[in-house]
Every structure is written in structure tokens, then in C-alpha cells.
mmCIF file of C-alpha atoms in Angstrom:
data_model
loop_
_atom_site.group_PDB
_atom_site.id
_atom_site.type_symbol
_atom_site.label_atom_id
_atom_site.label_comp_id
_atom_site.label_asym_id
_atom_site.label_seq_id
_atom_site.Cartn_x
_atom_site.Cartn_y
_atom_site.Cartn_z
ATOM 1 C CA MET N 9 -11.835 1.680 19.155
ATOM 2 C CA ILE N 10 -8.913 4.142 19.229
ATOM 3 C CA ASP N 11 -6.196 3.617 21.845
ATOM 4 C CA LYS N 12 -3.488 6.187 22.549
ATOM 5 C CA VAL N 13 -0.059 4.852 23.508
ATOM 6 C CA THR N 14 3.522 5.986 23.836
ATOM 7 C CA ARG N 15 5.465 4.196 21.124
ATOM 8 C CA LYS N 16 8.438 2.563 22.814
ATOM 9 C CA SER N 17 10.089 0.719 19.965
ATOM 10 C CA MET N 18 11.928 3.004 17.562
ATOM 11 C CA LEU N 19 13.086 0.166 15.340
ATOM 12 C CA ILE N 20 13.482 1.193 11.702
ATOM 13 C CA ARG N 21 13.431 -1.843 9.444
ATOM 14 C CA PRO N 22 14.763 -2.235 5.901
ATOM 15 C CA SER N 23 12.083 -2.509 3.246
ATOM 16 C CA GLY N 24 13.791 -2.495 -0.116
ATOM 17 C CA ARG N 25 10.645 -2.736 -2.197
ATOM 18 C CA SER N 26 8.079 0.024 -1.736
ATOM 19 C CA THR N 27 10.588 2.132 0.195
ATOM 20 C CA ASP N 28 14.109 1.947 1.522
ATOM 21 C CA PHE N 29 12.922 1.627 5.132
ATOM 22 C CA ILE N 30 9.845 1.192 7.331
ATOM 23 C CA SER N 31 9.454 3.768 10.084
ATOM 24 C CA PRO N 32 8.293 3.085 13.644
ATOM 25 C CA SER N 33 4.499 2.858 13.672
ATOM 26 C CA PHE N 34 2.570 6.093 14.007
ATOM 27 C CA GLY N 35 -0.501 3.851 14.010
ATOM 28 C CA TYR N 36 -1.013 0.113 14.443
ATOM 29 C CA GLY N 37 -4.215 -1.509 13.194
ATOM 30 C CA CYS N 38 -6.876 -0.457 10.710
ATOM 31 C CA LEU N 39 -10.446 0.853 10.830
ATOM 32 C CA TYR N 40 -11.191 -0.751 7.477
ATOM 33 C CA ASN N 41 -12.085 -4.446 7.311
ATOM 34 C CA CYS N 42 -10.474 -5.755 4.137
ATOM 35 C CA SER N 43 -10.673 -9.517 3.722
ATOM 36 C CA TYR N 44 -6.981 -9.992 2.952
ATOM 37 C CA CYS N 45 -5.515 -7.483 5.436
ATOM 38 C CA TYR N 46 -2.344 -8.813 7.058
ATOM 39 C CA MET N 47 -2.742 -6.357 9.968
ATOM 40 C CA LYS N 48 -5.976 -8.085 10.991
ATOM 41 C CA ARG N 49 -3.942 -11.233 11.602
ATOM 42 C CA HIS N 50 -2.152 -9.364 14.400
ATOM 43 C CA LYS N 51 -4.714 -6.799 15.600
ATOM 44 C CA ASP N 52 -8.252 -7.880 14.834
ATOM 45 C CA ASN N 53 -10.051 -4.684 15.830
ATOM 46 C CA GLY N 54 -9.368 -1.019 16.402
ATOM 47 C CA LEU N 55 -6.385 1.259 16.014
ATOM 48 C CA THR N 56 -3.511 2.111 18.332
ATOM 49 C CA VAL N 57 -2.137 5.627 17.805
ATOM 50 C CA ALA N 58 1.283 6.757 19.013
ATOM 51 C CA THR N 59 1.179 9.977 21.020
ATOM 52 C CA ASN N 60 4.931 10.646 20.863
ATOM 53 C CA THR N 61 5.059 11.723 17.223
ATOM 54 C CA GLY N 62 8.132 13.870 17.852
ATOM 55 C CA ASP N 63 10.128 10.902 19.140
ATOM 56 C CA ILE N 64 9.355 8.911 15.996
ATOM 57 C CA LEU N 65 10.360 11.802 13.757
ATOM 58 C CA THR N 66 13.580 12.225 15.725
ATOM 59 C CA ALA N 67 14.355 8.539 15.174
ATOM 60 C CA ILE N 68 13.750 8.905 11.428
ATOM 61 C CA ASN N 69 15.893 12.044 11.312
ATOM 62 C CA ASN N 70 18.820 10.363 13.048
ATOM 63 C CA HIS N 71 18.476 7.264 10.913
ATOM 64 C CA ALA N 72 18.415 9.262 7.672
ATOM 65 C CA PHE N 73 21.623 11.122 8.490
ATOM 66 C CA PHE N 74 23.579 8.121 9.774
ATOM 67 C CA THR N 75 22.425 5.351 7.420
ATOM 68 C CA PRO N 76 23.985 5.676 3.975
ATOM 69 C CA VAL N 77 21.797 4.580 1.064
ATOM 70 C CA ASP N 78 23.022 4.249 -2.503
ATOM 71 C CA LYS N 79 21.089 6.577 -4.773
ATOM 72 C CA PRO N 80 19.562 6.524 -7.254
ATOM 73 C CA ASN N 81 17.627 3.294 -6.674
ATOM 74 C CA GLN N 82 14.189 2.075 -7.666
ATOM 75 C CA THR N 83 12.465 3.667 -4.646
ATOM 76 C CA HIS N 84 13.666 7.175 -5.518
ATOM 77 C CA ALA N 85 16.421 8.828 -7.484
ATOM 78 C CA GLU N 86 17.502 11.168 -4.691
ATOM 79 C CA TYR N 87 15.774 10.762 -1.327
ATOM 80 C CA THR N 88 15.874 8.013 1.301
ATOM 81 C CA THR N 89 12.295 6.759 1.434
ATOM 82 C CA TYR N 90 10.394 5.737 4.576
ATOM 83 C CA ASP N 91 7.056 3.912 4.652
ATOM 84 C CA ILE N 92 5.176 5.676 7.453
ATOM 85 C CA SER N 93 2.088 3.498 7.168
ATOM 86 C CA CYS N 94 3.166 -0.129 6.986
ATOM 87 C CA ASN N 95 0.764 -1.112 9.780
ATOM 88 C CA GLU N 96 -2.250 1.081 8.955
ATOM 89 C CA ASP N 97 -3.978 3.170 6.285
ATOM 90 C CA PHE N 98 -2.544 6.590 7.063
ATOM 91 C CA ALA N 99 -4.906 8.568 4.810
ATOM 92 C CA LEU N 100 -7.930 7.007 6.513
ATOM 93 C CA HIS N 101 -6.506 7.567 9.998
ATOM 94 C CA ALA N 102 -4.962 10.994 9.368
ATOM 95 C CA LYS N 103 -7.401 12.805 11.673
ATOM 96 C CA HIS N 104 -6.112 10.678 14.559
ATOM 97 C CA HIS N 105 -2.503 11.730 13.867
ATOM 98 C CA GLN N 106 -0.537 14.951 13.816
ATOM 99 C CA TRP N 107 -0.383 14.440 10.086
ATOM 100 C CA GLU N 108 0.558 18.031 9.186
ATOM 101 C CA LYS N 109 3.527 17.868 11.575
ATOM 102 C CA ILE N 110 4.629 14.572 10.009
ATOM 103 C CA PHE N 111 4.265 15.886 6.458
ATOM 104 C CA GLU N 112 6.051 19.131 7.348
ATOM 105 C CA PHE N 113 8.961 17.115 8.714
ATOM 106 C CA PHE N 114 9.453 15.295 5.411
ATOM 107 C CA LYS N 115 8.788 18.407 3.328
ATOM 108 C CA ASP N 116 11.647 20.222 5.078
ATOM 109 C CA HIS N 117 14.025 17.278 5.419
ATOM 110 C CA PRO N 118 17.046 17.328 3.068
ATOM 111 C CA ILE N 119 17.353 13.537 2.876
ATOM 112 C CA ALA N 120 14.163 11.751 3.973
ATOM 113 C CA MET N 121 10.910 11.277 2.071
ATOM 114 C CA GLY N 122 7.663 9.778 3.417
ATOM 115 C CA SER N 123 5.450 7.259 1.630
ATOM 116 C CA PHE N 124 2.263 5.293 2.244
ATOM 117 C CA ALA N 125 -0.294 3.178 0.408
ATOM 118 C CA THR N 126 -3.999 3.888 0.818
ATOM 119 C CA LYS N 127 -7.491 2.889 -0.268
ATOM 120 C CA TYR N 128 -9.002 6.192 0.884
ATOM 121 C CA VAL N 129 -9.132 9.484 -0.972
ATOM 122 C CA ASN N 130 -8.821 11.977 1.876
ATOM 123 C CA PRO N 131 -9.698 15.472 0.580
ATOM 124 C CA ARG N 132 -8.174 17.156 3.649
ATOM 125 C CA LEU N 133 -4.686 16.159 2.525
ATOM 126 C CA ILE N 134 -5.026 18.240 -0.638
ATOM 127 C CA ASN N 135 -4.778 21.411 1.460
ATOM 128 C CA PHE N 136 -1.147 20.605 2.285
ATOM 129 C CA ASN N 137 1.597 20.915 -0.336
ATOM 130 C CA PRO N 138 4.472 18.564 0.545
ATOM 131 C CA GLU N 139 6.456 19.722 -2.494
ATOM 132 C CA GLY N 140 6.979 16.172 -3.712
ATOM 133 C CA LYS N 141 8.317 14.849 -0.398
ATOM 134 C CA ILE N 142 5.281 12.651 0.383
ATOM 135 C CA ARG N 143 4.452 9.781 -1.945
ATOM 136 C CA ILE N 144 0.908 8.410 -1.937
ATOM 137 C CA ARG N 145 0.440 4.973 -3.497
ATOM 138 C CA PHE N 146 -3.225 4.508 -4.402
ATOM 139 C CA SER N 147 -4.189 0.825 -4.238
ATOM 140 C CA LEU N 148 -6.179 -0.427 -7.229
ATOM 141 C CA MET N 149 -8.025 -3.613 -8.163
ATOM 142 C CA PRO N 150 -11.123 -4.324 -10.296
ATOM 143 C CA GLN N 151 -14.115 -2.589 -8.709
ATOM 144 C CA HIS N 152 -16.326 -5.643 -8.174
ATOM 145 C CA LYS N 153 -13.515 -7.336 -6.284
ATOM 146 C CA SER N 154 -12.842 -4.177 -4.292
ATOM 147 C CA THR N 155 -16.527 -4.073 -3.332
ATOM 148 C CA LEU N 156 -16.248 -7.629 -2.017
ATOM 149 C CA HIS N 157 -12.820 -7.519 -0.402
ATOM 150 C CA GLU N 158 -12.442 -3.836 0.568
ATOM 151 C CA PRO N 159 -15.868 -2.773 1.911
ATOM 152 C CA HIS N 160 -16.437 0.951 2.532
ATOM 153 C CA THR N 161 -13.155 2.019 0.908
ATOM 154 C CA SER N 162 -13.057 4.729 -1.773
ATOM 155 C CA LYS N 163 -14.353 3.687 -5.188
ATOM 156 C CA ILE N 164 -11.662 2.625 -7.641
ATOM 157 C CA ILE N 165 -12.611 5.338 -10.134
ATOM 158 C CA ASP N 166 -12.272 7.952 -7.375
ATOM 159 C CA ARG N 167 -8.805 6.674 -6.491
ATOM 160 C CA ILE N 168 -7.769 6.850 -10.143
ATOM 161 C CA LYS N 169 -9.120 10.385 -10.550
ATOM 162 C CA ALA N 170 -7.380 11.389 -7.318
ATOM 163 C CA ILE N 171 -3.983 10.653 -8.901
ATOM 164 C CA ASN N 172 -4.136 13.881 -10.918
ATOM 165 C CA THR N 173 -5.624 15.866 -8.035
ATOM 166 C CA PHE N 174 -2.900 14.877 -5.594
ATOM 167 C CA ILE N 175 -0.099 15.498 -8.083
ATOM 168 C CA ASP N 176 -1.547 18.952 -8.667
ATOM 169 C CA ALA N 177 -1.542 19.451 -4.892
ATOM 170 C CA GLY N 178 2.190 18.693 -4.672
ATOM 171 C CA TYR N 179 2.312 14.975 -3.902
ATOM 172 C CA ASP N 180 4.363 12.289 -5.586
ATOM 173 C CA VAL N 181 1.799 9.665 -6.629
ATOM 174 C CA HIS N 182 2.243 6.025 -7.617
ATOM 175 C CA ILE N 183 -0.157 3.129 -8.170
ATOM 176 C CA ASN N 184 -0.205 0.076 -5.920
ATOM 177 C CA PHE N 185 -1.754 -2.887 -7.764
ATOM 178 C CA SER N 186 -2.254 -4.910 -4.611
ATOM 179 C CA PRO N 187 -3.272 -7.543 -3.929
ATOM 180 C CA VAL N 188 -3.605 -9.110 -7.349
ATOM 181 C CA ILE N 189 -6.096 -11.969 -6.971
ATOM 182 C CA VAL N 190 -6.208 -14.677 -9.625
ATOM 183 C CA TYR N 191 -9.715 -15.890 -10.537
ATOM 184 C CA ASP N 192 -11.661 -16.798 -13.662
ATOM 185 C CA GLY N 193 -11.730 -13.657 -15.793
ATOM 186 C CA TRP N 194 -9.087 -11.755 -13.844
ATOM 187 C CA LEU N 195 -7.157 -10.674 -16.933
ATOM 188 C CA GLU N 196 -10.272 -9.293 -18.607
ATOM 189 C CA ASP N 197 -11.039 -7.288 -15.462
ATOM 190 C CA TYR N 198 -7.495 -5.946 -15.274
ATOM 191 C CA ALA N 199 -7.670 -4.938 -18.924
ATOM 192 C CA ASP N 200 -10.695 -2.799 -18.053
ATOM 193 C CA LEU N 201 -8.850 -1.387 -15.037
ATOM 194 C CA PHE N 202 -5.777 -0.525 -17.101
ATOM 195 C CA HIS N 203 -7.953 1.236 -19.685
ATOM 196 C CA MET N 204 -9.488 3.339 -16.883
ATOM 197 C CA VAL N 205 -6.020 4.274 -15.675
ATOM 198 C CA ASN N 206 -4.983 5.160 -19.217
ATOM 199 C CA ASP N 207 -8.085 7.266 -19.796
ATOM 200 C CA TYR N 208 -7.934 9.318 -16.594
ATOM 201 C CA VAL N 209 -4.283 9.709 -15.572
ATOM 202 C CA GLN N 210 -2.852 12.857 -17.107
ATOM 203 C CA TYR N 211 0.689 12.711 -15.695
ATOM 204 C CA LYS N 212 1.773 9.659 -17.618
ATOM 205 C CA ASP N 213 5.450 10.583 -17.338
ATOM 206 C CA ARG N 214 5.361 10.642 -13.517
ATOM 207 C CA VAL N 215 3.164 7.800 -12.261
ATOM 208 C CA LEU N 216 4.962 4.517 -11.545
ATOM 209 C CA SER N 217 3.531 1.364 -9.994
ATOM 210 C CA GLU N 218 4.202 -1.641 -7.804
ATOM 211 C CA VAL N 219 2.484 -5.022 -8.106
ATOM 212 C CA ILE N 220 1.964 -7.511 -5.268
ATOM 213 C CA PHE N 221 0.130 -10.787 -5.745
ATOM 214 C CA LEU N 222 -2.097 -12.118 -2.978
ATOM 215 C CA THR N 223 -0.690 -13.543 0.215
ATOM 216 C CA HIS N 224 -3.246 -15.124 2.551
ATOM 217 C CA ASN N 225 -2.983 -16.634 6.025
ATOM 218 C CA PHE N 226 -4.495 -19.513 8.029
ATOM 219 C CA LYS N 227 -5.577 -17.266 10.889
ATOM 220 C CA LYS N 228 -7.237 -14.702 8.634
ATOM 221 C CA HIS N 229 -8.906 -17.503 6.667
ATOM 222 C CA THR N 230 -10.509 -18.800 9.868
ATOM 223 C CA VAL N 231 -11.723 -15.324 10.840
ATOM 224 C CA ASN N 232 -13.154 -14.741 7.366
ATOM 225 C CA LEU N 233 -15.103 -18.011 7.447
ATOM 226 C CA GLY N 234 -16.937 -16.743 10.526
ATOM 227 C CA ARG N 235 -17.560 -13.192 9.305
ATOM 228 C CA HIS N 236 -17.692 -13.045 5.510
ATOM 229 C CA PRO N 237 -17.097 -16.524 4.063
ATOM 230 C CA GLU N 238 -17.988 -15.336 0.563
ATOM 231 C CA THR N 239 -14.537 -13.715 0.328
ATOM 232 C CA GLU N 240 -12.744 -17.023 0.746
ATOM 233 C CA VAL N 241 -13.885 -18.230 -2.665
ATOM 234 C CA ASP N 242 -11.213 -15.932 -4.089
ATOM 235 C CA LEU N 243 -8.642 -16.067 -1.301
ATOM 236 C CA TRP N 244 -8.498 -19.750 -0.358
ATOM 237 C CA VAL N 245 -7.842 -21.709 -3.561
ATOM 238 C CA LEU N 246 -5.432 -24.394 -2.447
ATOM 239 C CA ASN N 247 -5.044 -26.023 -5.851
ATOM 240 C CA LYS N 248 -3.265 -22.805 -6.880
ATOM 241 C CA GLN N 249 -1.540 -22.086 -3.568
ATOM 242 C CA GLU N 250 1.200 -23.368 -1.292
ATOM 243 C CA ILE N 251 2.377 -22.741 2.264
ATOM 244 C CA LYS N 252 5.262 -20.377 2.792
ATOM 245 C CA LYS N 253 6.732 -19.435 6.148
ATOM 246 C CA SER N 254 6.942 -15.684 6.652
ATOM 247 C CA GLN N 255 10.136 -14.052 7.895
ATOM 248 C CA TYR N 256 8.402 -13.729 11.261
ATOM 249 C CA GLY N 257 7.462 -17.397 11.470
ATOM 250 C CA GLY N 258 3.812 -17.268 10.418
ATOM 251 C CA GLU N 259 2.336 -19.722 7.913
ATOM 252 C CA ASN N 260 1.140 -17.835 4.860
ATOM 253 C CA ILE N 261 -0.541 -19.050 1.698
ATOM 254 C CA ARG N 262 0.821 -17.819 -1.632
ATOM 255 C CA TYR N 263 0.374 -18.808 -5.241
ATOM 256 C CA LYS N 264 2.502 -21.801 -6.179
ATOM 257 C CA LEU N 265 5.838 -20.859 -7.660
ATOM 258 C CA SER N 266 5.103 -23.173 -10.573
ATOM 259 C CA LEU N 267 2.064 -21.001 -11.404
ATOM 260 C CA LYS N 268 3.014 -17.574 -10.133
ATOM 261 C CA GLY N 269 5.678 -16.940 -12.749
ATOM 262 C CA GLY N 270 3.043 -17.401 -15.425
ATOM 263 C CA TYR N 271 0.601 -15.083 -13.647
ATOM 264 C CA ILE N 272 3.281 -12.404 -13.368
ATOM 265 C CA ASN N 273 4.159 -12.684 -17.053
ATOM 266 C CA GLN N 274 0.493 -12.457 -18.056
ATOM 267 C CA PHE N 275 0.017 -9.374 -15.871
ATOM 268 C CA LYS N 276 3.136 -7.682 -17.271
ATOM 269 C CA GLN N 277 2.248 -8.401 -20.884
ATOM 270 C CA LEU N 278 -1.305 -7.089 -20.466
ATOM 271 C CA HIS N 279 -0.082 -4.062 -18.525
ATOM 272 C CA LYS N 280 2.505 -3.215 -21.202
ATOM 273 C CA SER N 281 -0.051 -3.553 -24.005
ATOM 274 C CA ILE N 282 -2.387 -0.951 -22.454
ATOM 275 C CA ILE N 283 -0.365 1.346 -20.158
ATOM 276 C CA PRO N 284 3.288 0.974 -21.203
ATOM 277 C CA TRP N 285 3.994 4.438 -19.764
ATOM 278 C CA ASN N 286 3.277 3.129 -16.240
ATOM 279 C CA THR N 287 6.678 1.709 -15.306
ATOM 280 C CA ILE N 288 6.445 -1.190 -12.824
ATOM 281 C CA ARG N 289 9.041 -0.604 -10.089
ATOM 282 C CA TYR N 290 8.762 -4.166 -8.826
ATOM 283 C CA ILE N 291 6.392 -7.121 -9.040
ATOM 284 C CA PHE N 292 6.166 -10.298 -6.965
#
């Protein structure tokens, strides 16, 4: 279900990790059905699309000019970066948006740069050259876990191959290793994934990455038990997890701090041994 609305809130929130800021939502919800999706905790079905694209771009424009940001920083050496897809998969939903207008805005803007993570290789986007002012972060995980947790998304090998294609088309492209799920054999699977990345990515001097370990949620756990309980074998492992209140008051489940540091170190060591050229911007 696609609902059209006038976006009223023009709040631009600090991000500080993937980007400097998070823009007002062009879309809210997702037409995928990933087992771990935090959006599904808030909007279980469908997608809400903002009709007042121009108002959102005006808000970003004003914010960019009147909000000083120290550069360079880890999000970008020069531009102030805005995540335009925090609450959706923009590549999947592009046909529901005025995506060319949005991309043109960032392409021409002297300060602002757009960014979004995706699990979908959208060939239509290749026909637009944003001249490096749109960053696509392709999400990657071992294929058999993607098949289970990210049904109907683009194959992992296709996302990896798309890195070169989208750079050739004029995009800035990073890798989003997210979510990293810890299970028996996870390091062996990530070794295979890293070798695939090493084998296929040509622009080894340009592709950076971000790494985010799994965060789960009581509400999403309950929904999953009713719809696809097989996913919870990976996601709900309480002997490895602990409750952590989110900044918005929700009760989330994350890997125990006493364990997570070790998982992060194992990931970083393996990553460095196979794809040392792929600088990790941040990991948590």
C-alpha cells in the first residue's frame, strides 16, 4: 500500500555516523520485509510518500547554508552529508519519488551531498550522473543469511558487482556491512564474503565501509514469531544479548558489551586480513 501525504515535519536530525545529518523523510516505511528491519517496528506495512518534495529540499538547502560543519570528517572530506533514506530503501522506492529532482538538487548544491543505504540494485539510477554528489551504500551480508532475513532483495553478488557499475555512472559508493549477525560459522561466511568483495571491486582506492552489528527489538521479535519464526533462531539469542533502551525510549536487544568488543575485534582482524584496502569508517 502506497499512501501520499504532505510532510509536515521538516526536522533535520544529527546523525554523525553514516552521514552528518538525517533529512526529513521523503518516504516512511518499506516494501521489503526484512526480519530485522527497525522501520517495521513503527510501520508494519506499506509506504508513505511525501508529495511536497520541494519543501523538503528547501529545508535541506537552508540547513546546509546555516549549519556549520567541521570538514573534513569521516563522513566526507568536503561536503555536508544528508541521509535521505533513513526510514526507507530509497533505491527500491525510487519510482514513487521525484528521484531525479532530488538527485539534481544534490548534484548542483555547493555544500550538501545525499546518501542512502540499499539492498536493491536499481538499474534506472545508472542513467543519472550525480557527479559524485550521491553516495549509495550497498548493504552486504553472507548470501544464505540474506536469503533468510532479506527475502526478495537483490542477490549479494549483484550488489557487489553493482559497486563498479555505479561508480562508473558517477556515484560515490560505499559498503554497508549491516546488520552483522553472530552465529556458528559467521566468521567463515564473512571470509567468503570479503573474498568476493576483493575479487569483484575494481575501485579499491575509493570504496569505504561502515559496520553495524545487529540490534533487535521485542515488538519485532513478536511479529516475527507469528510470520517467519525461523528467523528468530539468529536474531533472538538472549545468552549473547542484553536489553538497551533506545534514545527514543524503546527496548532494544543488542549483543552484550562483554561479548561485543570481541566480536568487533574478530570482524576487524578478518576484514583487514582479506580487504585491507576497504577502510572502515566506523563500526559498532
